PDB file of C-alpha atoms in Angstrom:
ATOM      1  CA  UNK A   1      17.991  -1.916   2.626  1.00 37.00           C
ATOM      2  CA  UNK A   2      17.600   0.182   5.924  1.00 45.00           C
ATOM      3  CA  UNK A   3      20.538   0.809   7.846  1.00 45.00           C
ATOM      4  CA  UNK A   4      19.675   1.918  11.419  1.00 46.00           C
ATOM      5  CA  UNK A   5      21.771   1.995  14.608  1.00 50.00           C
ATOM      6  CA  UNK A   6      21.617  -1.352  16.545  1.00 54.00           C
ATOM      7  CA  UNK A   7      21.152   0.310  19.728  1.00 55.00           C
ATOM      8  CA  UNK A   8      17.884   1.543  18.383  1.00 50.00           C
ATOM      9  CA  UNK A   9      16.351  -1.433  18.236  1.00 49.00           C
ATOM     10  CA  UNK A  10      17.622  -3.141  21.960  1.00 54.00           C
ATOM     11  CA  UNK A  11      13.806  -2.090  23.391  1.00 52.00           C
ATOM     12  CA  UNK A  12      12.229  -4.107  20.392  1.00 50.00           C
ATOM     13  CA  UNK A  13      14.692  -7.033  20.930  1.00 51.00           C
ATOM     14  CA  UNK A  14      14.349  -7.418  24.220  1.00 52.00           C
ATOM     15  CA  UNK A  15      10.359  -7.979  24.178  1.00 58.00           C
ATOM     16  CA  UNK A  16      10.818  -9.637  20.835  1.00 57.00           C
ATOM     17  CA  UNK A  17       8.515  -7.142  18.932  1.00 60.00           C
ATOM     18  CA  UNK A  18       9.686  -6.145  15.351  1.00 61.00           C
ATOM     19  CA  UNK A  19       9.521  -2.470  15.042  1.00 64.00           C
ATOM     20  CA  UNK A  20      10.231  -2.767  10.712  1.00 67.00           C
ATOM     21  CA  UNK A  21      11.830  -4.570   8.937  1.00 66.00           C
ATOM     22  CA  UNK A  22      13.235  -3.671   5.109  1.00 72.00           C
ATOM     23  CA  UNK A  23      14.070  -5.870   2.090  1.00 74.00           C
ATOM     24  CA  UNK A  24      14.580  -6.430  -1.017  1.00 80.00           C
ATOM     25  CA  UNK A  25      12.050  -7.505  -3.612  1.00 82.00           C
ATOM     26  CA  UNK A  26       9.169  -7.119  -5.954  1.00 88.00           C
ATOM     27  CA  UNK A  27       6.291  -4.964  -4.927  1.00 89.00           C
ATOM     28  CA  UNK A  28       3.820  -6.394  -7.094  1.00 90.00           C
ATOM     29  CA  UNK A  29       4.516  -9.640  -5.765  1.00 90.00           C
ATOM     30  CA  UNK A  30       5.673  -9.298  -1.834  1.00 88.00           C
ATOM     31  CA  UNK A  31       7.089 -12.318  -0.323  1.00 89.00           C
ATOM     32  CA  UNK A  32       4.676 -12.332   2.677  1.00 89.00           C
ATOM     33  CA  UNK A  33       1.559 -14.559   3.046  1.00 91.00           C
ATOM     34  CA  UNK A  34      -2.332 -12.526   3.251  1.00 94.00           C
ATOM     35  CA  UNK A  35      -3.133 -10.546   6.335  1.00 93.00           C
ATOM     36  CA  UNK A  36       0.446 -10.814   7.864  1.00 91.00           C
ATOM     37  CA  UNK A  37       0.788  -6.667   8.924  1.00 90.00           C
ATOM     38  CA  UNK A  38      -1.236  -4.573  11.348  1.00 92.00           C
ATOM     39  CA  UNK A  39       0.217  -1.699   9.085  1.00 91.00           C
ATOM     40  CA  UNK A  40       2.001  -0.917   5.959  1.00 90.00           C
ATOM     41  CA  UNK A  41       3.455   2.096   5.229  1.00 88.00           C
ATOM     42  CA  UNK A  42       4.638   3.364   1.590  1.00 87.00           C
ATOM     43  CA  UNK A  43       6.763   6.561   1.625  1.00 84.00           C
ATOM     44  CA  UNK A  44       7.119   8.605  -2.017  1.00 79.00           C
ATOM     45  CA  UNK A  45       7.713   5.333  -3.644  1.00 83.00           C
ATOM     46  CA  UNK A  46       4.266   3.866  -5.550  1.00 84.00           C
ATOM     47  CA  UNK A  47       4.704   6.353  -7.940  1.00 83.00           C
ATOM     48  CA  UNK A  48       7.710   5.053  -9.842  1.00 84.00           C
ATOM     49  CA  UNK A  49       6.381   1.830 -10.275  1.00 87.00           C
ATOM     50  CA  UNK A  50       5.530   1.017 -14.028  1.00 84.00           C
ATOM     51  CA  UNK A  51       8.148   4.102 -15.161  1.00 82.00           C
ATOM     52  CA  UNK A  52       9.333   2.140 -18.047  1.00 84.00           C
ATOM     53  CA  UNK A  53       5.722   1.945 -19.703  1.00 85.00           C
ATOM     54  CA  UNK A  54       5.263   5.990 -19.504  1.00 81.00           C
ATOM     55  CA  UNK A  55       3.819   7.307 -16.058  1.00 73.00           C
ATOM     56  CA  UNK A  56       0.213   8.488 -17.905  1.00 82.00           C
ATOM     57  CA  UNK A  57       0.175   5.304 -19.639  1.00 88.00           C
ATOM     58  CA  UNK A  58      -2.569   2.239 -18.632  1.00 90.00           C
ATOM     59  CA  UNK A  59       0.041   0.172 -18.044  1.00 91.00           C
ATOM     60  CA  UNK A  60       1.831   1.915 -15.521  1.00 88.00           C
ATOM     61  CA  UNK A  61      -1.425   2.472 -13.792  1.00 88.00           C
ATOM     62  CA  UNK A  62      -1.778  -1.225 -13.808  1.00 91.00           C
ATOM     63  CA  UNK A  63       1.481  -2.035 -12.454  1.00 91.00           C
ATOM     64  CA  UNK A  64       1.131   0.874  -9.657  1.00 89.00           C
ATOM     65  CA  UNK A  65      -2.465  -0.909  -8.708  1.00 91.00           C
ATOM     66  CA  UNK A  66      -0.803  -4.111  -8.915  1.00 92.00           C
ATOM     67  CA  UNK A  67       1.530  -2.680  -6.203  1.00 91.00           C
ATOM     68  CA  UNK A  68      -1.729  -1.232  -4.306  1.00 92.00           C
ATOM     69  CA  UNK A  69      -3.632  -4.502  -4.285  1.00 92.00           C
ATOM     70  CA  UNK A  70      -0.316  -6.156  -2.338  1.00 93.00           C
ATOM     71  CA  UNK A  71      -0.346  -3.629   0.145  1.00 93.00           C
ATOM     72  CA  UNK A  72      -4.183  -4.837   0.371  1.00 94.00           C
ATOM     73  CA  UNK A  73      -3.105  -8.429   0.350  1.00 94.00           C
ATOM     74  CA  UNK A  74      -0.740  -8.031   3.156  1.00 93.00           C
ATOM     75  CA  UNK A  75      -2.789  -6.792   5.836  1.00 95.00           C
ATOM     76  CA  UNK A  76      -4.507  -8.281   8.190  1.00 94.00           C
ATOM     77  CA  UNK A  77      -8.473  -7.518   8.561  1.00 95.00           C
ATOM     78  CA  UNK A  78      -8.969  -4.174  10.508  1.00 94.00           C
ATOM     79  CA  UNK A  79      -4.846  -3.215   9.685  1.00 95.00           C
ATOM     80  CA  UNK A  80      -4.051   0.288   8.163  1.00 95.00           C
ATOM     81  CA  UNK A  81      -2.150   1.427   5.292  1.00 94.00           C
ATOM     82  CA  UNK A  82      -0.562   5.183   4.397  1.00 92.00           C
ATOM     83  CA  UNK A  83       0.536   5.867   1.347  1.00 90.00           C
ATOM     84  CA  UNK A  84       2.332   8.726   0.644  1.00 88.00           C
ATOM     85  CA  UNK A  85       3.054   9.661  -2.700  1.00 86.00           C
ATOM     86  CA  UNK A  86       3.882  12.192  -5.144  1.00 79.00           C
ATOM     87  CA  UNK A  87       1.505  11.541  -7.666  1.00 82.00           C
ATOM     88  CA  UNK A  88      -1.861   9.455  -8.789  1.00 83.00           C
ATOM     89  CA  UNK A  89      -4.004  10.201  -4.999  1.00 86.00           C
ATOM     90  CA  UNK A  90      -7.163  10.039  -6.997  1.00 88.00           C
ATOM     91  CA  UNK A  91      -6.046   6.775  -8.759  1.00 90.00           C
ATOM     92  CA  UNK A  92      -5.451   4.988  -5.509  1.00 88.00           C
ATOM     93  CA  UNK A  93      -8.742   6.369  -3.711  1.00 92.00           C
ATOM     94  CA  UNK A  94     -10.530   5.304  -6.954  1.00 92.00           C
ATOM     95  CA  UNK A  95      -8.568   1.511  -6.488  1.00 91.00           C
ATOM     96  CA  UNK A  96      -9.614   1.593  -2.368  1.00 92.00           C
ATOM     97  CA  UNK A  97     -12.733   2.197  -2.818  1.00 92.00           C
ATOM     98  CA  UNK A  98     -13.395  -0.593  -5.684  1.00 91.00           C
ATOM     99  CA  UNK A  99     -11.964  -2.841  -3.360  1.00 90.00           C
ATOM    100  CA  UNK A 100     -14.319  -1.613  -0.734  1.00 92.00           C
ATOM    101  CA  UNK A 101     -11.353  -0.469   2.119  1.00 94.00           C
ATOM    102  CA  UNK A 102     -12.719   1.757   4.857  1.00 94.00           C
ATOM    103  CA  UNK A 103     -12.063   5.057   6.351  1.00 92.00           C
ATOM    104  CA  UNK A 104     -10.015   6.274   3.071  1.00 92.00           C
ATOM    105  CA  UNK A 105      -8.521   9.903   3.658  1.00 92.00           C
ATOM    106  CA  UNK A 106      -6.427  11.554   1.669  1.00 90.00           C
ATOM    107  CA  UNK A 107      -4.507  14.816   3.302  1.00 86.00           C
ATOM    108  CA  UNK A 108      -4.368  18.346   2.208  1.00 81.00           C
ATOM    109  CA  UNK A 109      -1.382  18.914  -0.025  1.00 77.00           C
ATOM    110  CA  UNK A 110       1.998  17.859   1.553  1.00 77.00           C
ATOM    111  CA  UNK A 111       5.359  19.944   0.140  1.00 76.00           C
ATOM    112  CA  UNK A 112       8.341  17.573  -0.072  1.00 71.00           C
ATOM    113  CA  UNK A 113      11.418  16.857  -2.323  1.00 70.00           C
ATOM    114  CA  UNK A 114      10.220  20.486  -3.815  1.00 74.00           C
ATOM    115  CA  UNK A 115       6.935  18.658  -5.183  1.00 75.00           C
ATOM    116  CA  UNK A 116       3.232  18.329  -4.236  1.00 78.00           C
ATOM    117  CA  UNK A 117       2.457  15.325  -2.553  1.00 84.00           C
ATOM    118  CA  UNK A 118      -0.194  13.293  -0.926  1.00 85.00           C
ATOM    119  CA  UNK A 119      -0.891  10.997   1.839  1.00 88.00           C
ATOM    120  CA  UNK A 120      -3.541   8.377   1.410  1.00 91.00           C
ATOM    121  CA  UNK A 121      -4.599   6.254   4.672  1.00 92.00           C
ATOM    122  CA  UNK A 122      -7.499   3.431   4.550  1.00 93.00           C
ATOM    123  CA  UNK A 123      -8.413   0.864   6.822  1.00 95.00           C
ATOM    124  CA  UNK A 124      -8.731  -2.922   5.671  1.00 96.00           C
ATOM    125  CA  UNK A 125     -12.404  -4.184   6.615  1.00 94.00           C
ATOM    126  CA  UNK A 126     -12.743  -6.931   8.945  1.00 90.00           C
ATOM    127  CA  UNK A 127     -15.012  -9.089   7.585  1.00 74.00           C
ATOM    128  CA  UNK A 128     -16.652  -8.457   4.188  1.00 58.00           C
ATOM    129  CA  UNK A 129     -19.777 -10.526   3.064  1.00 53.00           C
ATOM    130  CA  UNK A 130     -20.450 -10.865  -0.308  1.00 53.00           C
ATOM    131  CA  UNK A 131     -24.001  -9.772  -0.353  1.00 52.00           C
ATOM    132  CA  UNK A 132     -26.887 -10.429  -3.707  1.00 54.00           C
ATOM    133  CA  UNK A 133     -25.408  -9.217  -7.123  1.00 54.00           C
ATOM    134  CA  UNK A 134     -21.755  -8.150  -5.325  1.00 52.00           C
ATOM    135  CA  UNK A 135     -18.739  -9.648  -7.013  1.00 51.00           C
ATOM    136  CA  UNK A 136     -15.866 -10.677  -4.892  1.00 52.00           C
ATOM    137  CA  UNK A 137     -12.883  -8.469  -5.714  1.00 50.00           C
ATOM    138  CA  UNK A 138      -9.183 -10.196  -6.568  1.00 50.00           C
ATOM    139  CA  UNK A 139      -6.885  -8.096  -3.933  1.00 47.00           C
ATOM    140  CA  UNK A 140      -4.182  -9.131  -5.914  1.00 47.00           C
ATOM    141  CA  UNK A 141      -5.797  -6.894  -9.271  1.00 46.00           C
ATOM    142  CA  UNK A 142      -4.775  -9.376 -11.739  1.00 47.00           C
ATOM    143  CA  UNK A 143      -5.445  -8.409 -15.186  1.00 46.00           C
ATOM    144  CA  UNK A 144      -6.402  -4.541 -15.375  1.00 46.00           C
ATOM    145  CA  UNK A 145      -5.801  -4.225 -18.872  1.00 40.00           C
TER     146      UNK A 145
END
């Protein structure tokens, strides 16, 4: 839950534009339909996802690509996503770039919470054909293991 002084949000309210908005829920399954965000931003918080299998273990890596392919899901075409994280950069360029995202950077080493840390951007494509031999990819990455 995000708890932010009212007053900040009277220029948003009065043009009716939604600066963010925070809730509760599931990240492998957020409860917002496909391409519904120009942006999505996830702050030292991917990471944790899948904890109770082991952090090194497949299935954690599932569940935190699980969490990546929602992010995926939820923007619109051409929308951006940064994820910052403490751990598993590689993992999540390796996931973008199976699910052919665009303009993937990942920044030079970030110091925070007294750990080494990482901020991964991409851009969702805004059309993608599916060309001779190319497979369609599930955004959602059901079944990884």
């Amino acid at each position: 839950m995000c708890n932010v002084d009212e007053n900040y949000f009277k220029p948003s309210i009065m043009t009716h534009v939604l600066l963010f908005y925070c809730m509760p829920g599931d990240p492998r399954t957020l409860p917002f339909s496909d391409s519904s965000f120009d942006v999505v931003v996830s702050a030292a918080f991917v990471h944790t996802v899948g904890k109770e299998f082991g952090p090194k273990s497949a299935a954690a890596a599932a569940e935190r690509m699980r969490v990546l392919g929602e992010v995926v899901r939820v923007l619109k075409p051409d929308g951006v996503a940064v994820v910052w994280d403490l751990m598993h950069a590689a993992e999540y360029v390796q996931r973008l770039n199976d699910l052919k995202m665009e303009d993937i950077r990942v920044s030079e080493r970030v110091t925070a919470f007294m750990a080494s840390s990482h901020i991964v951007s991409f851009r969702k494509p805004r059309q993608h054909f599916v060309g001779p031999g190319e497979v369609r990819l599930d955004w959602r990455f059901n079944n990884l293991c």
